[in-house]
């Protein structure tokens, strides 16, 4: 019986390029209320219908740093939307022709980097990959952006759901350039993505690298 030799493709040790955006260290937020999900409901007894939605406020204008509050004060184009409101407004736009970045630049909450994971979570849960990519691209261009593993995990899972396997793998490499360390959730999402697309060689390589990393850390 012939033996098949697989050439192992290294995944977890990608050399960092000489030029990269400086990493911003993230601190844990003390404003828990801003990140709580609140359910709101609507009932039409005449039509016999009901609708339940989850709303996330995020950090609002009165909670952003003072220098930014002064900057947006009195500017009628700057809007104090909640995270859920921003997501809804983005999804109402045509991702091909409308100015998604222009809308996001009117959102006061962009000055609070702790809103970014909430924003990505909300929009990826809606399932629109095109809108999510535009939001993520805009987010990475913000001065106060902080690269986070959980943000990349959410984007990788979304790409996996849409069978965009190559793009999901590209995000995996990108997160390491930003010095974001992949975790078990990252690897599971990638294994799932490659398994669904029939790319078993990549899936096995990812699993082997994950097991090797686990043995090193024990």
Coordinates of N, CA and C in Angstrom, one line a residue:
X1 N 0.8 -1.2 0.0 CA 0.0 0.0 0.0 C 0.9 1.2 0.0
X2 N 0.6 2.2 -0.9 CA 1.4 3.4 -1.1 C 1.2 4.3 0.1
X3 N 2.3 5.0 0.5 CA 2.2 5.9 1.6 C 2.2 7.3 1.0
X4 N 1.2 8.1 1.4 CA 1.1 9.5 0.9 C 1.8 10.5 1.9
X5 N 2.7 11.2 1.4 CA 3.4 12.2 2.2 C 2.8 13.6 2.0
X6 N 2.4 14.2 3.1 CA 1.8 15.5 3.0 C 2.9 16.5 3.4
X7 N 3.1 17.5 2.5 CA 4.0 18.6 2.9 C 3.4 19.6 3.8
X8 N 3.9 19.6 5.0 CA 3.3 20.5 6.0 C 3.5 22.0 5.7
X9 N 2.4 22.7 5.7 CA 2.4 24.1 5.4 C 2.4 24.9 6.8
X10 N 3.5 25.6 7.1 CA 3.6 26.3 8.4 C 2.5 27.4 8.4
X11 N 1.8 27.4 9.6 CA 0.8 28.4 9.7 C 1.0 29.4 10.8
X12 N 1.4 28.9 12.0 CA 1.4 29.7 13.2 C 2.6 30.5 13.4
X13 N 3.6 30.3 12.5 CA 4.9 31.1 12.7 C 5.2 31.9 11.4
X14 N 4.5 32.9 11.2 CA 4.6 33.8 10.1 C 5.5 34.9 10.4
X15 N 6.7 35.2 9.7 CA 7.5 36.3 10.1 C 6.8 37.6 10.0
X16 N 7.1 38.4 11.0 CA 6.4 39.8 11.0 C 7.2 40.7 10.0
X17 N 6.5 41.3 9.1 CA 7.1 42.2 8.1 C 7.8 43.4 8.8
X18 N 8.8 44.0 8.2 CA 9.5 45.1 8.9 C 8.7 46.3 9.2
X19 N 7.7 46.5 8.4 CA 6.8 47.7 8.6 C 5.4 47.3 9.0
X20 N 4.9 47.8 10.1 CA 3.6 47.4 10.5 C 3.1 48.6 11.4
X21 N 1.8 48.7 11.5 CA 1.2 49.7 12.3 C 1.4 49.4 13.8
X22 N 1.9 50.4 14.6 CA 2.2 50.1 16.0 C 1.0 49.5 16.7
X23 N 1.2 48.6 17.6 CA 0.1 48.0 18.3 C -0.3 48.9 19.5
X24 N -1.6 49.0 19.6 CA -2.2 49.7 20.7 C -2.7 48.7 21.7
X25 N -2.2 48.9 23.0 CA -2.6 47.9 24.0 C -4.1 48.3 24.4
X26 N -4.9 47.2 24.6 CA -6.3 47.4 25.0 C -6.4 47.2 26.5
X27 N -7.2 48.0 27.1 CA -7.5 47.9 28.5 C -8.9 47.4 28.7
X28 N -9.1 46.7 29.8 CA -10.5 46.2 30.1 C -11.4 47.4 30.4
X29 N -12.6 47.4 29.8 CA -13.5 48.5 30.1 C -14.2 48.3 31.4
X30 N -14.4 49.5 32.1 CA -15.1 49.5 33.4 C -16.6 49.8 33.2
X31 N -17.0 50.2 32.0 CA -18.3 50.6 31.7 C -19.1 49.5 31.2
X32 N -19.5 48.6 32.1 CA -20.2 47.3 31.7 C -21.6 47.6 31.1
X33 N -22.3 48.6 31.6 CA -23.7 48.9 31.2 C -23.7 49.2 29.7
X34 N -22.7 49.8 29.2 CA -22.7 50.2 27.8 C -22.6 49.0 26.8
X35 N -22.2 47.9 27.4 CA -22.0 46.7 26.5 C -23.0 45.6 26.8
X36 N -24.0 45.9 27.6 CA -25.1 45.0 27.9 C -26.1 44.9 26.7
X37 N -26.5 43.7 26.4 CA -27.5 43.6 25.3 C -28.9 43.7 26.0
X38 N -29.7 44.6 25.4 CA -31.1 44.8 26.0 C -32.1 44.4 24.9
X39 N -33.1 43.6 25.3 CA -34.1 43.2 24.3 C -35.3 44.2 24.3
X40 N -35.7 44.5 23.2 CA -36.9 45.3 23.0 C -37.9 44.6 22.1
X41 N -39.2 44.8 22.4 CA -40.2 44.0 21.7 C -41.3 44.9 21.1
X42 N -41.9 44.5 20.1 CA -43.1 45.2 19.5 C -44.2 44.2 19.2
X43 N -45.4 44.5 19.6 CA -46.5 43.6 19.4 C -47.7 44.4 18.8
X44 N -48.2 43.8 17.7 CA -49.3 44.3 17.0 C -50.5 43.3 17.2
X45 N -51.3 43.6 18.1 CA -52.4 42.7 18.5 C -53.4 42.6 17.3
X46 N -53.6 43.6 16.6 CA -54.6 43.6 15.5 C -54.2 42.7 14.4
X47 N -52.8 42.7 14.1 CA -52.3 41.8 13.0 C -51.8 40.5 13.5
X48 N -51.7 40.4 14.9 CA -51.2 39.2 15.4 C -49.8 38.9 15.2
X49 N -48.9 39.9 15.2 CA -47.5 39.8 15.0 C -46.7 40.4 16.1
X50 N -45.5 39.9 16.3 CA -44.6 40.4 17.3 C -43.2 40.3 16.8
X51 N -42.4 41.2 17.3 CA -41.0 41.3 16.9 C -40.1 41.6 18.1
X52 N -39.1 40.8 18.3 CA -38.2 41.0 19.4 C -36.8 41.3 18.8
X53 N -36.1 42.3 19.3 CA -34.8 42.6 18.8 C -33.8 42.9 20.0
X54 N -32.6 42.7 19.7 CA -31.6 43.0 20.8 C -30.8 44.3 20.4
X55 N -30.7 45.2 21.4 CA -30.1 46.4 21.2 C -28.9 46.6 22.1
X56 N -27.8 47.1 21.5 CA -26.6 47.4 22.2 C -26.2 48.8 22.1
X57 N -26.1 49.5 23.3 CA -25.8 50.9 23.3 C -24.4 51.2 22.9
X58 N -23.4 50.6 23.6 CA -22.0 51.0 23.4 C -21.7 52.3 24.1
X59 N -20.5 52.8 23.9 CA -20.1 54.0 24.6 C -20.6 55.2 23.8
X60 N -21.3 56.2 24.5 CA -21.9 57.3 23.8 C -21.1 58.5 24.0
X61 N -21.6 59.7 23.5 CA -20.9 60.9 23.4 C -20.4 61.4 24.8
X62 N -21.3 61.2 25.8 CA -20.9 61.7 27.1 C -19.9 60.9 27.8
X63 N -19.5 59.8 27.2 CA -18.5 58.9 27.8 C -17.2 58.8 27.0
X64 N -17.1 59.4 25.9 CA -15.8 59.4 25.1 C -14.9 60.4 25.7
X65 N -13.6 60.3 25.4 CA -12.6 61.3 26.0 C -13.0 62.7 25.7
X66 N -12.6 63.6 26.6 CA -13.0 65.0 26.6 C -12.6 65.7 25.3
X67 N -11.4 65.4 24.8 CA -10.9 66.0 23.6 C -11.7 65.7 22.4
X68 N -12.3 64.6 22.4 CA -13.2 64.2 21.3 C -14.6 64.8 21.5
X69 N -15.1 64.9 22.7 CA -16.3 65.6 23.0 C -16.3 67.0 22.5
X70 N -15.2 67.7 22.8 CA -15.1 69.1 22.4 C -15.1 69.2 20.9
X71 N -14.4 68.2 20.2 CA -14.3 68.2 18.8 C -15.7 68.1 18.1
X72 N -16.5 67.2 18.6 CA -17.8 67.0 18.0 C -19.0 67.9 18.5
X73 N -18.7 68.6 19.6 CA -19.7 69.4 20.1 C -20.2 70.5 19.1
X74 N -21.5 70.6 18.9 CA -22.0 71.6 18.0 C -21.9 71.2 16.5
X75 N -21.3 70.1 16.2 CA -21.3 69.7 14.8 C -22.5 68.8 14.5
X76 N -23.4 69.4 13.7 CA -24.7 68.7 13.5 C -24.6 67.5 12.6
X77 N -23.4 67.3 12.0 CA -23.2 66.1 11.2 C -22.7 64.9 12.0
X78 N -22.3 65.2 13.3 CA -21.8 64.1 14.1 C -23.0 63.6 15.0
X79 N -23.3 62.3 14.9 CA -24.5 61.7 15.5 C -24.1 60.7 16.6
X80 N -24.8 60.9 17.7 CA -24.6 60.1 18.9 C -25.5 58.8 18.8
X81 N -25.2 58.0 17.8 CA -25.9 56.7 17.6 C -25.4 55.6 18.5
X82 N -26.3 54.7 18.8 CA -25.9 53.5 19.5 C -25.2 52.6 18.5
X83 N -24.6 51.5 19.0 CA -23.9 50.6 18.1 C -25.0 49.9 17.2
X84 N -26.1 49.5 17.8 CA -27.2 48.9 17.0 C -27.7 49.8 16.0
X85 N -27.8 51.1 16.3 CA -28.3 52.0 15.3 C -27.4 52.1 14.1
X86 N -26.1 52.2 14.4 CA -25.1 52.3 13.4 C -25.2 51.1 12.4
X87 N -25.2 49.9 13.0 CA -25.3 48.7 12.2 C -26.5 48.7 11.3
X88 N -27.7 49.1 11.9 CA -28.9 49.2 11.0 C -28.8 50.1 9.9
X89 N -28.1 51.3 10.2 CA -28.0 52.3 9.1 C -27.0 51.8 8.0
X90 N -26.0 51.1 8.5 CA -25.0 50.6 7.5 C -25.7 49.5 6.6
X91 N -26.5 48.7 7.2 CA -27.1 47.6 6.4 C -28.2 48.2 5.4
X92 N -28.7 49.4 5.7 CA -29.6 50.0 4.8 C -29.0 50.6 3.5
X93 N -27.6 50.7 3.6 CA -26.9 51.2 2.4 C -26.5 50.1 1.4
X94 N -26.4 50.5 0.2 CA -25.9 49.6 -0.9 C -24.4 49.6 -0.7
X95 N -23.9 48.4 -0.5 CA -22.4 48.3 -0.2 C -21.6 48.6 -1.5
X96 N -22.2 48.5 -2.6 CA -21.5 48.8 -3.9 C -21.4 50.3 -4.2
X97 N -22.5 51.0 -3.9 CA -22.6 52.4 -4.4 C -22.7 53.4 -3.3
X98 N -23.2 53.1 -2.2 CA -23.3 54.1 -1.1 C -22.0 54.3 -0.3
X99 N -22.0 55.4 0.4 CA -20.8 55.8 1.1 C -20.9 55.3 2.5
X100 N -20.4 54.0 2.7 CA -20.5 53.4 4.1 C -19.5 54.1 5.0
X101 N -18.3 54.4 4.5 CA -17.3 55.1 5.3 C -17.8 56.5 5.8
X102 N -18.4 57.2 4.9 CA -18.9 58.5 5.2 C -19.9 58.4 6.3
X103 N -20.8 57.4 6.3 CA -21.7 57.2 7.4 C -21.0 56.9 8.7
X104 N -20.0 56.1 8.7 CA -19.3 55.7 9.9 C -18.5 56.9 10.5
X105 N -18.1 57.8 9.6 CA -17.3 58.9 10.0 C -18.2 60.0 10.7
X106 N -19.5 59.8 10.6 CA -20.4 60.7 11.3 C -20.8 60.2 12.7
X107 N -20.4 59.0 13.0 CA -20.7 58.3 14.3 C -19.7 58.7 15.4
X108 N -20.3 59.4 16.4 CA -19.4 59.8 17.5 C -18.8 58.7 18.2
X109 N -19.4 57.5 18.3 CA -18.9 56.4 19.0 C -17.6 55.8 18.4
X110 N -17.2 56.3 17.3 CA -15.9 55.8 16.7 C -14.7 56.2 17.5
X111 N -14.9 57.2 18.3 CA -13.8 57.7 19.2 C -13.5 56.9 20.4
X112 N -14.4 55.9 20.6 CA -14.2 54.9 21.7 C -13.9 53.6 21.1
X113 N -12.6 53.2 21.2 CA -12.2 51.9 20.6 C -12.9 50.7 21.2
X114 N -13.4 50.8 22.4 CA -14.2 49.7 22.9 C -15.5 49.4 22.2
X115 N -15.9 50.3 21.4 CA -17.1 50.1 20.5 C -16.8 49.2 19.4
X116 N -15.6 49.1 19.0 CA -15.2 48.4 17.7 C -15.6 46.9 17.8
X117 N -15.2 46.1 18.9 CA -15.6 44.7 19.0 C -17.2 44.6 18.9
X118 N -17.9 45.5 19.6 CA -19.3 45.4 19.6 C -19.9 45.6 18.2
X119 N -19.3 46.6 17.5 CA -19.7 46.9 16.1 C -19.5 45.7 15.2
X120 N -18.4 45.0 15.3 CA -18.1 43.9 14.4 C -19.0 42.7 14.8
X121 N -19.2 42.5 16.1 CA -20.1 41.4 16.6 C -21.5 41.6 16.0
X122 N -22.0 42.8 16.2 CA -23.4 43.1 15.7 C -23.5 42.9 14.2
X123 N -22.6 43.4 13.4 CA -22.8 43.4 12.0 C -22.5 42.0 11.4
X124 N -21.5 41.2 12.0 CA -21.3 39.9 11.5 C -22.4 39.0 11.9
X125 N -23.1 39.2 13.0 CA -24.3 38.4 13.3 C -25.4 38.6 12.4
X126 N -25.5 39.7 11.7 CA -26.5 40.0 10.7 C -26.2 39.2 9.4
X127 N -25.0 38.8 9.2 CA -24.7 37.9 8.1 C -24.2 38.5 6.8
X128 N -24.2 39.9 6.7 CA -23.8 40.5 5.5 C -22.3 40.6 5.4
X129 N -21.7 39.8 4.6 CA -20.2 39.8 4.6 C -19.7 41.0 3.9
X130 N -20.4 41.5 2.8 CA -19.9 42.7 2.1 C -19.9 43.9 3.0
X131 N -21.0 44.1 3.8 CA -21.0 45.3 4.7 C -20.0 45.1 5.8
X132 N -19.8 43.9 6.3 CA -18.9 43.6 7.4 C -17.4 43.9 6.9
X133 N -17.1 43.5 5.7 CA -15.8 43.8 5.2 C -15.5 45.3 5.1
X134 N -16.5 46.0 4.6 CA -16.3 47.5 4.5 C -16.2 48.1 5.9
X135 N -16.9 47.7 6.9 CA -16.8 48.2 8.2 C -15.5 47.9 8.8
X136 N -15.0 46.6 8.6 CA -13.7 46.2 9.2 C -12.6 47.0 8.5
X137 N -12.7 47.2 7.2 CA -11.6 48.0 6.5 C -11.6 49.4 7.1
X138 N -12.7 50.0 7.3 CA -12.8 51.4 7.8 C -12.2 51.4 9.2
X139 N -12.5 50.4 10.0 CA -12.1 50.3 11.4 C -10.6 50.3 11.5
X140 N -9.9 49.5 10.6 CA -8.5 49.4 10.7 C -7.8 50.7 10.3
X141 N -8.5 51.6 9.7 CA -7.9 52.9 9.4 C -8.1 54.0 10.4
X142 N -8.7 53.6 11.5 CA -8.9 54.6 12.6 C -7.7 54.6 13.5
X143 N -7.4 55.8 13.9 CA -6.1 56.0 14.7 C -6.2 55.3 16.0
X144 N -7.3 55.1 16.6 CA -7.4 54.5 17.9 C -7.8 53.0 17.8
X145 N -7.7 52.5 16.6 CA -8.0 51.0 16.4 C -7.0 50.2 17.2
X146 N -7.5 49.2 17.8 CA -6.7 48.2 18.5 C -7.0 46.8 18.0
X147 N -6.0 46.2 17.4 CA -6.1 44.9 16.8 C -6.4 43.9 17.9
X148 N -7.4 43.1 17.7 CA -7.8 42.1 18.8 C -8.1 40.8 18.1
X149 N -7.8 39.7 18.9 CA -8.0 38.4 18.4 C -9.5 38.1 18.2
X150 N -10.3 38.6 19.2 CA -11.8 38.3 19.1 C -12.4 38.9 17.8
X151 N -11.9 40.1 17.4 CA -12.4 40.7 16.2 C -12.1 39.9 15.0
X152 N -10.9 39.4 14.9 CA -10.5 38.6 13.8 C -11.2 37.3 13.8
X153 N -11.5 36.7 15.0 CA -12.2 35.5 15.1 C -13.7 35.6 14.5
X154 N -14.3 36.7 14.8 CA -15.6 37.0 14.3 C -15.6 37.1 12.8
X155 N -14.6 37.8 12.3 CA -14.6 38.0 10.8 C -14.2 36.6 10.1
X156 N -13.4 35.8 10.7 CA -13.0 34.5 10.2 C -14.3 33.6 10.2
X157 N -15.0 33.6 11.3 CA -16.2 32.8 11.3 C -17.2 33.2 10.2
X158 N -17.4 34.5 10.0 CA -18.3 35.0 9.0 C -17.9 34.5 7.6
X159 N -16.6 34.6 7.3 CA -16.1 34.2 6.0 C -16.3 32.7 5.9
X160 N -16.1 31.9 7.0 CA -16.4 30.5 6.9 C -17.8 30.2 6.6
X161 N -18.7 30.9 7.2 CA -20.2 30.7 6.9 C -20.5 30.9 5.5
X162 N -19.8 31.8 4.8 CA -20.0 32.1 3.4 C -19.1 31.3 2.5
X163 N -18.4 30.4 3.1 CA -17.5 29.5 2.3 C -16.4 30.3 1.6
X164 N -16.0 31.5 2.1 CA -14.9 32.3 1.6 C -13.6 31.8 2.3
X165 N -13.2 30.6 2.0 CA -12.1 30.0 2.7 C -10.8 30.7 2.5
X166 N -10.4 31.0 1.3 CA -9.2 31.7 1.1 C -9.1 33.0 1.8
X167 N -10.2 33.7 1.8 CA -10.2 35.0 2.5 C -10.1 34.8 4.0
X168 N -10.7 33.8 4.5 CA -10.6 33.5 6.0 C -9.2 33.2 6.3
X169 N -8.5 32.4 5.5 CA -7.1 32.1 5.7 C -6.2 33.4 5.6
X170 N -6.6 34.3 4.7 CA -5.9 35.6 4.6 C -6.0 36.4 5.9
X171 N -7.2 36.4 6.5 CA -7.4 37.1 7.8 C -6.5 36.5 8.9
X172 N -6.3 35.1 8.8 CA -5.5 34.4 9.8 C -4.0 34.9 9.7
X173 N -3.5 35.1 8.5 CA -2.2 35.6 8.3 C -2.1 37.0 8.7
X174 N -3.1 37.8 8.4 CA -3.1 39.2 8.7 C -3.1 39.5 10.2
X175 N -3.8 38.7 10.9 CA -3.9 39.0 12.4 C -2.6 38.8 13.0
X176 N -1.7 37.9 12.5 CA -0.4 37.7 13.0 C 0.5 38.8 12.7
X177 N 0.3 39.5 11.5 CA 1.1 40.6 11.2 C 0.8 41.8 12.2
X178 N -0.5 41.8 12.7 CA -0.9 42.8 13.7 C -0.5 42.3 15.1
X179 N 0.2 41.2 15.2 CA 0.7 40.7 16.5 C -0.5 40.2 17.3
X180 N -1.5 39.7 16.7 CA -2.6 39.1 17.4 C -2.4 37.6 17.4
X181 N -2.4 37.0 18.6 CA -2.1 35.6 18.7 C -3.3 34.8 18.5
X182 N -3.3 33.9 17.5 CA -4.5 33.0 17.2 C -4.7 32.1 18.5
X183 N -6.0 31.9 18.8 CA -6.4 31.0 19.9 C -7.1 29.8 19.4
X184 N -7.6 29.0 20.3 CA -8.4 27.8 19.9 C -9.6 28.1 19.0
X185 N -10.3 29.2 19.4 CA -11.4 29.6 18.6 C -11.0 29.9 17.1
X186 N -9.9 30.6 17.0 CA -9.4 30.9 15.6 C -9.1 29.6 14.8
X187 N -8.4 28.7 15.4 CA -8.1 27.4 14.7 C -9.4 26.6 14.4
X188 N -10.3 26.6 15.4 CA -11.5 25.8 15.1 C -12.3 26.4 14.0
X189 N -12.4 27.7 13.9 CA -13.1 28.4 12.8 C -12.4 28.1 11.4
X190 N -11.1 28.1 11.4 CA -10.4 27.8 10.2 C -10.5 26.3 9.8
X191 N -10.4 25.4 10.8 CA -10.6 24.0 10.5 C -12.0 23.8 9.9
X192 N -13.0 24.4 10.5 CA -14.4 24.3 10.0 C -14.5 24.8 8.6
X193 N -13.9 26.0 8.3 CA -14.0 26.6 7.0 C -13.3 25.7 5.9
X194 N -12.1 25.2 6.2 CA -11.5 24.3 5.2 C -12.1 22.9 5.1
X195 N -12.7 22.4 6.2 CA -13.4 21.2 6.1 C -14.6 21.3 5.2
X196 N -15.4 22.4 5.4 CA -16.6 22.5 4.6 C -16.3 22.7 3.1
X197 N -15.2 23.2 2.8 CA -14.8 23.4 1.4 C -14.0 22.3 0.8
X198 N -13.8 21.2 1.6 CA -13.1 20.0 1.2 C -11.6 20.2 1.1
X199 N -11.1 21.2 1.7 CA -9.6 21.4 1.8 C -9.0 20.7 3.0
X200 N -9.1 19.4 3.0 CA -8.7 18.7 4.2 C -7.2 18.8 4.5
X201 N -6.4 19.0 3.5 CA -4.9 19.2 3.8 C -4.7 20.4 4.7
X202 N -5.3 21.5 4.4 CA -5.2 22.7 5.2 C -5.7 22.5 6.6
X203 N -6.9 21.8 6.6 CA -7.5 21.6 7.9 C -6.7 20.7 8.8
X204 N -6.0 19.7 8.3 CA -5.1 18.8 9.1 C -3.9 19.6 9.5
X205 N -3.4 20.4 8.6 CA -2.2 21.2 9.0 C -2.5 22.2 10.2
X206 N -3.6 22.8 10.1 CA -4.0 23.7 11.2 C -4.2 23.0 12.5
X207 N -4.8 21.8 12.4 CA -5.0 21.0 13.6 C -3.6 20.5 14.2
X208 N -2.7 20.1 13.3 CA -1.4 19.7 13.8 C -0.7 20.8 14.5
X209 N -0.7 22.0 13.9 CA -0.1 23.2 14.5 C -0.7 23.5 15.8
X210 N -2.0 23.4 15.9 CA -2.7 23.7 17.1 C -2.2 22.8 18.2
X211 N -2.1 21.5 17.9 CA -1.7 20.5 18.9 C -0.2 20.7 19.3
X212 N 0.6 21.1 18.3 CA 2.0 21.4 18.7 C 2.1 22.6 19.6
X213 N 1.3 23.6 19.3 CA 1.3 24.8 20.2 C 0.9 24.4 21.6
X214 N -0.1 23.5 21.7 CA -0.6 23.1 23.0 C 0.4 22.4 23.8
X215 N 1.2 21.5 23.1 CA 2.2 20.7 23.8 C 3.3 21.6 24.3
X216 N 3.6 22.6 23.5 CA 4.7 23.5 23.9 C 4.3 24.3 25.2
X217 N 3.0 24.7 25.3 CA 2.6 25.5 26.4 C 2.3 24.7 27.6
X218 N 2.3 23.4 27.5 CA 2.0 22.6 28.7 C 3.3 22.6 29.7

